[in-house]
Protein backbone atom coordinates (compact mmCIF):
# COMPACT_ATOMS: atom_id res chain seq x y z
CA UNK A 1 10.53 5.12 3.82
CA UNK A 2 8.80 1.92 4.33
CA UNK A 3 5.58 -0.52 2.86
CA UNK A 4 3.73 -2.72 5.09
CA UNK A 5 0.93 -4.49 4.03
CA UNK A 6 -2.22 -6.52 6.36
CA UNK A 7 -4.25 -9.13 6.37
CA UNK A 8 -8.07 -8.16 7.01
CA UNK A 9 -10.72 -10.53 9.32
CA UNK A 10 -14.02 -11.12 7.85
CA UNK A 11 -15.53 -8.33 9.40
CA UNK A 12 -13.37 -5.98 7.95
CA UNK A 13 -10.32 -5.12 10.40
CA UNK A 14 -7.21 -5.32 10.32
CA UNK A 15 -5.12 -8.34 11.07
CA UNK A 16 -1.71 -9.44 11.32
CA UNK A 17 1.34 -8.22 9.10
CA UNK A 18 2.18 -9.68 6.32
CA UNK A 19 4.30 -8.16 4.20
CA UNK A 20 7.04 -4.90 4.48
CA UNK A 21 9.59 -3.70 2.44
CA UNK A 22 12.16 -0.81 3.78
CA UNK A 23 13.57 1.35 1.39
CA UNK A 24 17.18 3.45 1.34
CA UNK A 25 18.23 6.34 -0.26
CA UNK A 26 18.59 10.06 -0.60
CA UNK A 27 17.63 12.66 -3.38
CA UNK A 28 19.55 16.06 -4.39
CA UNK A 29 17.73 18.16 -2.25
CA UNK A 30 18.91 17.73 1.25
CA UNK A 31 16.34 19.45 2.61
CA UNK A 32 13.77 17.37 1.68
CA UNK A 33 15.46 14.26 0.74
CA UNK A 34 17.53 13.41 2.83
CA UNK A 35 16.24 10.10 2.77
CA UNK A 36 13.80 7.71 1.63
CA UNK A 37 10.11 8.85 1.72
CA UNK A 38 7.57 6.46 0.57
CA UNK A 39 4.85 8.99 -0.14
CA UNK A 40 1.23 6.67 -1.37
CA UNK A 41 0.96 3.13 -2.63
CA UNK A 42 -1.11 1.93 -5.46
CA UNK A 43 -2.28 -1.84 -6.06
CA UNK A 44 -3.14 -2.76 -9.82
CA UNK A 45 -5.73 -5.85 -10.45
CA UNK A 46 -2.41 -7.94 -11.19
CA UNK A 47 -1.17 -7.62 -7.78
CA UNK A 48 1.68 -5.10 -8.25
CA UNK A 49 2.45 -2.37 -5.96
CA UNK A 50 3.46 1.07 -6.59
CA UNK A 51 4.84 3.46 -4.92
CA UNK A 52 6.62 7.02 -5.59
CA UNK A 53 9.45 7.35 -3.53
CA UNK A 54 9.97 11.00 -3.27
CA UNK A 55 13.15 11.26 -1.07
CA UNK A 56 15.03 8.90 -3.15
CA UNK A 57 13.57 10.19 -6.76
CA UNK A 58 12.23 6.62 -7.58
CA UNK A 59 8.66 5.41 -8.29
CA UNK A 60 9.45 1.55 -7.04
CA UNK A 61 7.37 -1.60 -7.99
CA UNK A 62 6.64 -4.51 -5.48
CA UNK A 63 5.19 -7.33 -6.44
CA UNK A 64 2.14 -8.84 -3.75
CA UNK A 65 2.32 -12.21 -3.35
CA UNK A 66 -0.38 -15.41 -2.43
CA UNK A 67 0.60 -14.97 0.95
CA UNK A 68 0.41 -11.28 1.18
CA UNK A 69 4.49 -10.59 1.39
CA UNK A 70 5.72 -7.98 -0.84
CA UNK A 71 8.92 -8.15 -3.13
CA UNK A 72 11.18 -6.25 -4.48
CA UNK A 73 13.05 -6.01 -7.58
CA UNK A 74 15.71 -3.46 -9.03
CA UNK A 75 14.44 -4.13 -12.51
CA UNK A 76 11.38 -3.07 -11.36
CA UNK A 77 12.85 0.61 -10.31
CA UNK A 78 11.80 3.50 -12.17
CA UNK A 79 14.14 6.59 -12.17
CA UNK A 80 12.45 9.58 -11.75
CA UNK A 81 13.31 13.52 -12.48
CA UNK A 82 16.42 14.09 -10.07
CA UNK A 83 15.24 16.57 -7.33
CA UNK A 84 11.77 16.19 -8.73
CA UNK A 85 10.09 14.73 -5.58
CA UNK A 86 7.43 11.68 -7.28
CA UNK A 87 4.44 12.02 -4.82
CA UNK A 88 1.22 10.46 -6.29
CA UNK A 89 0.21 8.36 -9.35
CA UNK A 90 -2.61 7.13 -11.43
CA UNK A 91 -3.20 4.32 -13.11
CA UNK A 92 -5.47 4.54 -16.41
CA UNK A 93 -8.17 1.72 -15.73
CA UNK A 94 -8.26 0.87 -19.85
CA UNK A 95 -4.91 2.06 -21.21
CA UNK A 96 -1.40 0.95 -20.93
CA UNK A 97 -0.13 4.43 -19.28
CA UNK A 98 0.16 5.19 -15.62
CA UNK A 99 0.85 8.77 -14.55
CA UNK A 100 3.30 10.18 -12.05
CA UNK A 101 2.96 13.91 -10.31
CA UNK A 102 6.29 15.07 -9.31
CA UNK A 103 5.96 17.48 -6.31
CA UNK A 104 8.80 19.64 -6.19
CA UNK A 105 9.17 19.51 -10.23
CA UNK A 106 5.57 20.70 -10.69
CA UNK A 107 5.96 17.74 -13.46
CA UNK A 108 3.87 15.46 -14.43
CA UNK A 109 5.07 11.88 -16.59
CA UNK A 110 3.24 9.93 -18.94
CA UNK A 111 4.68 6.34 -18.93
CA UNK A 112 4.53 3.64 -20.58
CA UNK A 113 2.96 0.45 -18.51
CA UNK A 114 2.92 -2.59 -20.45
CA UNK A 115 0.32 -4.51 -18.27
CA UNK A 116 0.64 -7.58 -19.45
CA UNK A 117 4.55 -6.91 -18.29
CA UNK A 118 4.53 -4.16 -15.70
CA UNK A 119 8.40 -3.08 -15.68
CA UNK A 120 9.33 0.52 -15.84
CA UNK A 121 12.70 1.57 -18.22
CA UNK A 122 13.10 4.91 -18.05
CA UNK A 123 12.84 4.59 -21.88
CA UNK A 124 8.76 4.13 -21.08
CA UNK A 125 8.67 7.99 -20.68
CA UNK A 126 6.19 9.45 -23.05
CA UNK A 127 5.78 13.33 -22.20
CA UNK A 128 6.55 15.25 -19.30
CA UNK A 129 4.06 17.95 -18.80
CA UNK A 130 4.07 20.97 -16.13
CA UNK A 131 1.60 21.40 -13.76
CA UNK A 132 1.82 25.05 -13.52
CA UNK A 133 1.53 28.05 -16.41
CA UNK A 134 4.60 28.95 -18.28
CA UNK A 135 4.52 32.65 -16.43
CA UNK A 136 4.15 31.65 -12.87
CA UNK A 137 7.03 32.36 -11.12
CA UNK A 138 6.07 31.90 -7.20
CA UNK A 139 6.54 29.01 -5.41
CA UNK A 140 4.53 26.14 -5.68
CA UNK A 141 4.18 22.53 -4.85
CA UNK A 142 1.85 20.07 -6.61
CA UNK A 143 -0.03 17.52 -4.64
CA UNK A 144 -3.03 15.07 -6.01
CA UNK A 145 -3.41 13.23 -9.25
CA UNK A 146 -6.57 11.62 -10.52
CA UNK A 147 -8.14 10.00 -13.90
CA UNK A 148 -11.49 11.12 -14.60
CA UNK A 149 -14.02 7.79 -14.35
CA UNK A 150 -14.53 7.57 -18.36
CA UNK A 151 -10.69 7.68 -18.49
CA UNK A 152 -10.94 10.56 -21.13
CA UNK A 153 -9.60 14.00 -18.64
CA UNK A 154 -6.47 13.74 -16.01
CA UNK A 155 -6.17 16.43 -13.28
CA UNK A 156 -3.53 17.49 -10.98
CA UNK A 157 -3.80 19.73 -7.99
CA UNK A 158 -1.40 22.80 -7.05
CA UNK A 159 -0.74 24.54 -3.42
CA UNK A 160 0.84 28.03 -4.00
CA UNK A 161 -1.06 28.16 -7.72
CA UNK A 162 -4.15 27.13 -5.56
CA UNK A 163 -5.72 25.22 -8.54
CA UNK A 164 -7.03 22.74 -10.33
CA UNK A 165 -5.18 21.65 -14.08
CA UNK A 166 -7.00 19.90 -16.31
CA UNK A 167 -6.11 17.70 -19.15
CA UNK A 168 -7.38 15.41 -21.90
CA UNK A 169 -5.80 12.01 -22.75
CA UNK A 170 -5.11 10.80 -26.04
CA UNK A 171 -6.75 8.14 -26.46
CA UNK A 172 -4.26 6.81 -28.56
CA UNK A 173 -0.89 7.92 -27.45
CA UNK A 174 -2.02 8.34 -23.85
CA UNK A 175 -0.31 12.25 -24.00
CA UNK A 176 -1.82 14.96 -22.15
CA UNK A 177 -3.31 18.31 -23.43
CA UNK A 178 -3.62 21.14 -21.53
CA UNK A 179 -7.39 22.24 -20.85
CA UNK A 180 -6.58 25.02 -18.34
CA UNK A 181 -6.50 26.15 -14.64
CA UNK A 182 -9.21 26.40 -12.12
CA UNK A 183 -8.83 28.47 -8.91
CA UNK A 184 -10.03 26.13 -6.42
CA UNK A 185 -11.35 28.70 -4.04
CA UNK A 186 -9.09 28.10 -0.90
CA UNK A 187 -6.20 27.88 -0.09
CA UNK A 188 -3.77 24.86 -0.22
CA UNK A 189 -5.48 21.89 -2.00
CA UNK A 190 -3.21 18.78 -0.81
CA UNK A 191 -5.82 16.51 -2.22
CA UNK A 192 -8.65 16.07 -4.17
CA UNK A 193 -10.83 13.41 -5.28
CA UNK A 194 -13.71 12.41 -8.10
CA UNK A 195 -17.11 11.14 -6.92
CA UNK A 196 -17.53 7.48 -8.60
CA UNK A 197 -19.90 8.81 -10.81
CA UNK A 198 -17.24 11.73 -12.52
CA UNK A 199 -19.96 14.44 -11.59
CA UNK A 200 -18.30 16.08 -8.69
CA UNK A 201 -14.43 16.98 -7.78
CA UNK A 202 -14.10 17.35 -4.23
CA UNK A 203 -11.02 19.76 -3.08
CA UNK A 204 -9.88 19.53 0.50
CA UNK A 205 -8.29 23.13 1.16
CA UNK A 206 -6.20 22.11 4.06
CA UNK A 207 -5.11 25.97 5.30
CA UNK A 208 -8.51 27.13 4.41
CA UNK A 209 -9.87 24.22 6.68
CA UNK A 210 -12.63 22.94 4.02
CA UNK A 211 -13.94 20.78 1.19
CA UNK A 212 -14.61 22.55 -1.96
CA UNK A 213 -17.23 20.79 -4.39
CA UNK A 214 -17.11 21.39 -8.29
CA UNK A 215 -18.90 19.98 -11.07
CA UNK A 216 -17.56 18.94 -13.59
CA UNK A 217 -18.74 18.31 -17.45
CA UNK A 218 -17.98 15.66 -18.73
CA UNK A 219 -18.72 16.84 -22.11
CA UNK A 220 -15.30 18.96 -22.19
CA UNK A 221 -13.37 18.06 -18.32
CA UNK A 222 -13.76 21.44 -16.88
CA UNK A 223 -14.85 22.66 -13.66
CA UNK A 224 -17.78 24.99 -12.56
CA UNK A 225 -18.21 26.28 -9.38
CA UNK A 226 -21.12 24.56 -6.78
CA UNK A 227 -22.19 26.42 -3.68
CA UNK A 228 -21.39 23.64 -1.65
CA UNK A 229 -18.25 24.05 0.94
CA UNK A 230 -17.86 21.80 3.75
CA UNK A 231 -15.79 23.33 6.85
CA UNK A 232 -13.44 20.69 8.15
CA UNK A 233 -10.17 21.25 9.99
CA UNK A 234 -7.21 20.94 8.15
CA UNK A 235 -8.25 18.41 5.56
CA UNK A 236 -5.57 16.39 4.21
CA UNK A 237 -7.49 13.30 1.97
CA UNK A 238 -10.74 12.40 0.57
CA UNK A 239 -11.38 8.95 -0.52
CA UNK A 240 -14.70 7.26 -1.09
CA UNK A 241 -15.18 3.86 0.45
C-alpha cells in the first residue's frame, strides 16, 4: 500500500527516488482488505496524484511537488463505498468530474472535481452507477475505466460478465447513461484501453491469453466486432506510449 515516485535522465530512464508515501488501513472485507492496497495512480496537469486505495476503501490525493516529493493530506481523502474495493479512475480531460470504478461493488462514482481546487468531500458524489445489468446474479468483478478521446462516452470493463459497458456523459451534469453491454469475446478482461485516435478499444483477455480489437463509432459509443485478435499470454495492461 505504497506510492513512490522517480526522477527520469535525459535519455529516458529511470533515476533516483524522489518521493513515497506509505499508506495504513483495512477495509470490511478481510479477505481482501486486510490492508492497504494502492491499486493505480493518476497525475492531473496540476500536479496532483491520485490514487484508489482499495484495501482501505479510500481514493487518496497527493500533491507532487518542485522537487518531485509527494504529500499527503487528510482533507484531501475521499471516502469511498465501504467494502466497495476503488480500483481505477478517470479523469475527464475538459470537465470538472473524475470517475471512480469500484471493484468489488461493480460501482461506478461520478464526482465532483473542482480543478481549480482539487479536494474530494464525500458531498462531491454525483451518481453512482452499476457496472453490471440489474438481473445478473453471478459473480463478478469490474476492472478498467476509460474516457472516450472526445470526452463524450465512458466505459468500464467486467470479468465474470466478460464485457464491455458503455456510457454517455452529460455534458452538462457529467452523469452517466447507460448505452449497453458488449461481450468482449474472451474471457476475463482486466484491462482495456482506447487507441489515441477513439477508433479502436483494445481488450486484453487475460485467461483467454489475448488482445481483442473493437471499433468503435463514435457517432453513438458502441462497439463492433474486428477480426483482429492478438494471442499474448496472460495479458494484464495495455497502454500506448
Amino acid at each position: 500500500g505504497s506510492v513512490a515516485c522517480f526522477a527520469t535522465a535525459h535519455d529516458g530512464s529511470l533515476a533516483k527516488r524522489c518521493g513515497f508515501v506509505q499508506f495504513h488501513g483495512s477495509g470490511p472485507d478481510a479477505s481482501r482488505q486486510e490492508k492497504a492496497h494502492a491499486h493505480q495512480s493518476v497525475t492531473d496537469v496540476d500536479g496532483y496524484v491520485y490514487v484508489p486505495d482499495l484495501g482501505s476503501d479510500k481514493l487518496r490525493q497527493l500533491r507532487l511537488t518542485e522537487d518531485g516529493s509527494l504529500e499527503e493530506k487528510d482533507a484531501l481523502c475521499f471516502e469511498s463505498i465501504p467494502g466497495g474495493g476503488p480500483r481505477h479512475i478517470a479523469i475527464h480531460a475538459d470537465m470538472d468530474f473524475l470517475y471512480c470504478v469500484h471493484e468489488m461493488a461493480n460501482v461506478i462514482s461520478v464526482i465532483r472535481h473542482n480543478k481549480a481546487n482539487p479536494t474530494l468531500p464525500a458531498s462531491s458524489i454525483e451518481q453512482r452507477i452499476s457496472t453490471l445489468p440489474a438481473d445478473y446474479t453471478q459473480s463478478n468483478i469490474s476492472s478498467e475505466i476509460r474516457i472516450s478521446p472526445d470526452g463524450n462516452y465512458l466505459y468500464a470493463a467486467n470479468r465474470g460478465h466478460d464485457s464491455i459497458v458503455a456510457y454517455t456523459i452529460d455534458r452538462d451534469t457529467g452523469q452517466l447513461t447507460l448505452l449497453g453491454f458488449q461481450n468482449v469475446g474472451g474471457e476475463t478482461p482486466r484491462h482495456f484501453a482506447i487507441t489515441p485516435d477513439g477508433l479502436f478499444l483494445m481488450v486484453a483477455c487475460q485467461d483467454t491469453h489475448e488482445i481483442v480489437t473493437w471499433r468503435v463509432d463514435s457517432h453513438t459509443g458502441l462497439l463492433s466486432p474486428t477480426p483482429h485478435k492478438t494471442h499474448v499470454g496472460s495479458p494484464a495492461c495495455i497502454c500506448f506510449m
